[in-house]
């Protein structure tokens, strides 16, 4: 059974924005869409290492701020002609709180 940890209030994450969860094993970007969906991805683009948390959120996608790669936040896959993938993590919202699956720590390597 997954154990979820409370990381923030939903209102702490701006609509079409992100917040970073820093861990000893690396950073995870937690995104909020315009319609209050939440997604969690590695905060590092595989192309040039850009911080995805500083990217542009549009729909359920985020565009890397360095070179414009577009990632589907539900799957982590790059869209269009780009090839690449970022890890995604289970995240949910309950009673206005954002909860992240603590199991992501077990498989992470150091950033």
PDB file of C-alpha atoms in Angstrom:
ATOM      1  CA  UNK A   1       0.000   0.000   0.000  1.00  0.00           C
ATOM      2  CA  UNK A   2       1.319   3.431  -0.914  1.00  0.00           C
ATOM      3  CA  UNK A   3       1.987   5.967   1.772  1.00  0.00           C
ATOM      4  CA  UNK A   4       1.239   9.542   0.749  1.00  0.00           C
ATOM      5  CA  UNK A   5       2.837  12.522   2.456  1.00  0.00           C
ATOM      6  CA  UNK A   6       1.284  15.966   2.738  1.00  0.00           C
ATOM      7  CA  UNK A   7       3.520  18.443   0.911  1.00  0.00           C
ATOM      8  CA  UNK A   8       1.446  21.636   0.558  1.00  0.00           C
ATOM      9  CA  UNK A   9      -1.936  23.252   0.335  1.00  0.00           C
ATOM     10  CA  UNK A  10      -3.271  23.279  -3.214  1.00  0.00           C
ATOM     11  CA  UNK A  11      -3.473  27.072  -2.959  1.00  0.00           C
ATOM     12  CA  UNK A  12       0.290  27.195  -2.269  1.00  0.00           C
ATOM     13  CA  UNK A  13       0.842  26.160  -5.898  1.00  0.00           C
ATOM     14  CA  UNK A  14      -0.226  28.838  -8.384  1.00  0.00           C
ATOM     15  CA  UNK A  15      -2.563  27.821 -11.196  1.00  0.00           C
ATOM     16  CA  UNK A  16      -0.471  26.964 -14.264  1.00  0.00           C
ATOM     17  CA  UNK A  17       2.596  26.934 -12.028  1.00  0.00           C
ATOM     18  CA  UNK A  18       4.738  24.658  -9.913  1.00  0.00           C
ATOM     19  CA  UNK A  19       6.522  24.201  -6.638  1.00  0.00           C
ATOM     20  CA  UNK A  20       9.632  22.133  -6.013  1.00  0.00           C
ATOM     21  CA  UNK A  21       9.868  19.394  -3.406  1.00  0.00           C
ATOM     22  CA  UNK A  22      13.529  19.019  -2.461  1.00  0.00           C
ATOM     23  CA  UNK A  23      14.623  15.645  -1.150  1.00  0.00           C
ATOM     24  CA  UNK A  24      18.013  14.152  -0.327  1.00  0.00           C
ATOM     25  CA  UNK A  25      17.608  12.159  -3.550  1.00  0.00           C
ATOM     26  CA  UNK A  26      16.739  14.998  -5.927  1.00  0.00           C
ATOM     27  CA  UNK A  27      14.005  17.472  -6.751  1.00  0.00           C
ATOM     28  CA  UNK A  28      10.441  16.821  -7.849  1.00  0.00           C
ATOM     29  CA  UNK A  29       8.329  19.499  -9.547  1.00  0.00           C
ATOM     30  CA  UNK A  30       4.674  19.491  -8.471  1.00  0.00           C
ATOM     31  CA  UNK A  31       2.449  21.243 -11.005  1.00  0.00           C
ATOM     32  CA  UNK A  32      -1.076  22.648 -10.835  1.00  0.00           C
ATOM     33  CA  UNK A  33      -3.090  23.157 -14.000  1.00  0.00           C
ATOM     34  CA  UNK A  34      -5.666  25.879 -14.657  1.00  0.00           C
ATOM     35  CA  UNK A  35      -8.408  23.387 -13.714  1.00  0.00           C
ATOM     36  CA  UNK A  36      -6.658  22.268 -10.487  1.00  0.00           C
ATOM     37  CA  UNK A  37      -5.223  18.945 -11.650  1.00  0.00           C
ATOM     38  CA  UNK A  38      -1.898  18.136  -9.981  1.00  0.00           C
ATOM     39  CA  UNK A  39       1.081  16.292 -11.458  1.00  0.00           C
ATOM     40  CA  UNK A  40       4.540  15.432 -10.130  1.00  0.00           C
ATOM     41  CA  UNK A  41       7.615  15.007 -12.369  1.00  0.00           C
ATOM     42  CA  UNK A  42      11.373  15.046 -12.078  1.00  0.00           C
ATOM     43  CA  UNK A  43      12.429  18.691 -12.075  1.00  0.00           C
ATOM     44  CA  UNK A  44      15.095  18.102 -14.716  1.00  0.00           C
ATOM     45  CA  UNK A  45      14.628  18.009 -18.475  1.00  0.00           C
ATOM     46  CA  UNK A  46      16.576  15.097 -20.006  1.00  0.00           C
ATOM     47  CA  UNK A  47      17.651  17.284 -22.949  1.00  0.00           C
ATOM     48  CA  UNK A  48      19.800  19.961 -21.281  1.00  0.00           C
ATOM     49  CA  UNK A  49      18.869  19.653 -17.602  1.00  0.00           C
ATOM     50  CA  UNK A  50      16.478  22.606 -17.538  1.00  0.00           C
ATOM     51  CA  UNK A  51      14.340  23.073 -14.422  1.00  0.00           C
ATOM     52  CA  UNK A  52      10.856  22.028 -15.526  1.00  0.00           C
ATOM     53  CA  UNK A  53       9.365  23.777 -12.480  1.00  0.00           C
ATOM     54  CA  UNK A  54      10.286  27.062 -14.217  1.00  0.00           C
ATOM     55  CA  UNK A  55       8.592  26.002 -17.464  1.00  0.00           C
ATOM     56  CA  UNK A  56       5.312  27.123 -18.981  1.00  0.00           C
ATOM     57  CA  UNK A  57       2.276  25.048 -18.012  1.00  0.00           C
ATOM     58  CA  UNK A  58      -0.394  24.773 -20.706  1.00  0.00           C
ATOM     59  CA  UNK A  59      -3.188  22.277 -20.293  1.00  0.00           C
ATOM     60  CA  UNK A  60      -1.633  19.060 -18.975  1.00  0.00           C
ATOM     61  CA  UNK A  61       1.751  19.850 -20.534  1.00  0.00           C
ATOM     62  CA  UNK A  62       4.849  21.754 -19.480  1.00  0.00           C
ATOM     63  CA  UNK A  63       7.419  23.360 -21.775  1.00  0.00           C
ATOM     64  CA  UNK A  64      11.056  23.305 -20.671  1.00  0.00           C
ATOM     65  CA  UNK A  65      12.343  26.864 -20.159  1.00  0.00           C
ATOM     66  CA  UNK A  66      15.715  26.194 -21.800  1.00  0.00           C
ATOM     67  CA  UNK A  67      15.015  24.673 -25.194  1.00  0.00           C
ATOM     68  CA  UNK A  68      11.253  24.334 -25.529  1.00  0.00           C
ATOM     69  CA  UNK A  69      10.780  20.592 -25.176  1.00  0.00           C
ATOM     70  CA  UNK A  70       7.128  19.880 -24.307  1.00  0.00           C
ATOM     71  CA  UNK A  71       6.248  17.108 -21.835  1.00  0.00           C
ATOM     72  CA  UNK A  72       2.921  15.456 -21.134  1.00  0.00           C
ATOM     73  CA  UNK A  73       2.673  15.750 -17.351  1.00  0.00           C
ATOM     74  CA  UNK A  74       0.533  12.610 -17.020  1.00  0.00           C
ATOM     75  CA  UNK A  75       3.008  10.321 -18.797  1.00  0.00           C
ATOM     76  CA  UNK A  76       6.316  12.205 -18.691  1.00  0.00           C
ATOM     77  CA  UNK A  77       6.746  11.706 -22.450  1.00  0.00           C
ATOM     78  CA  UNK A  78       8.103  14.425 -24.714  1.00  0.00           C
ATOM     79  CA  UNK A  79       5.573  15.565 -27.313  1.00  0.00           C
ATOM     80  CA  UNK A  80       6.041  16.139 -31.015  1.00  0.00           C
ATOM     81  CA  UNK A  81       9.377  15.502 -32.703  1.00  0.00           C
ATOM     82  CA  UNK A  82      11.302  15.436 -29.428  1.00  0.00           C
ATOM     83  CA  UNK A  83      12.271  12.132 -27.876  1.00  0.00           C
ATOM     84  CA  UNK A  84      12.659  11.876 -24.164  1.00  0.00           C
ATOM     85  CA  UNK A  85      10.934  11.145 -20.928  1.00  0.00           C
ATOM     86  CA  UNK A  86      10.927  12.320 -17.351  1.00  0.00           C
ATOM     87  CA  UNK A  87       9.837  10.241 -14.386  1.00  0.00           C
ATOM     88  CA  UNK A  88       6.357  10.865 -13.028  1.00  0.00           C
ATOM     89  CA  UNK A  89       5.184  10.286  -9.466  1.00  0.00           C
ATOM     90  CA  UNK A  90       1.814   9.562  -7.922  1.00  0.00           C
ATOM     91  CA  UNK A  91       0.249  12.702  -6.502  1.00  0.00           C
ATOM     92  CA  UNK A  92      -3.291  13.514  -5.454  1.00  0.00           C
ATOM     93  CA  UNK A  93      -5.324  16.267  -3.881  1.00  0.00           C
ATOM     94  CA  UNK A  94      -7.554  15.672  -0.860  1.00  0.00           C
ATOM     95  CA  UNK A  95      -9.395  18.307   1.155  1.00  0.00           C
ATOM     96  CA  UNK A  96      -7.348  21.088  -0.416  1.00  0.00           C
ATOM     97  CA  UNK A  97      -4.016  19.407   0.392  1.00  0.00           C
ATOM     98  CA  UNK A  98      -1.503  18.013  -2.101  1.00  0.00           C
ATOM     99  CA  UNK A  99      -0.231  14.530  -1.258  1.00  0.00           C
ATOM    100  CA  UNK A 100       2.819  12.905  -2.865  1.00  0.00           C
ATOM    101  CA  UNK A 101       3.504   9.177  -2.867  1.00  0.00           C
ATOM    102  CA  UNK A 102       6.455   8.653  -0.509  1.00  0.00           C
ATOM    103  CA  UNK A 103       7.472   5.536  -2.465  1.00  0.00           C
ATOM    104  CA  UNK A 104       9.195   7.767  -5.056  1.00  0.00           C
ATOM    105  CA  UNK A 105      12.163   8.023  -2.703  1.00  0.00           C
ATOM    106  CA  UNK A 106      12.909   4.314  -2.861  1.00  0.00           C
ATOM    107  CA  UNK A 107      13.777   4.250  -6.545  1.00  0.00           C
ATOM    108  CA  UNK A 108      15.438   7.645  -6.973  1.00  0.00           C
ATOM    109  CA  UNK A 109      19.097   8.266  -7.596  1.00  0.00           C
ATOM    110  CA  UNK A 110      20.898  11.328  -6.323  1.00  0.00           C
ATOM    111  CA  UNK A 111      20.492  14.535  -8.318  1.00  0.00           C
TER     112      UNK A 111
END
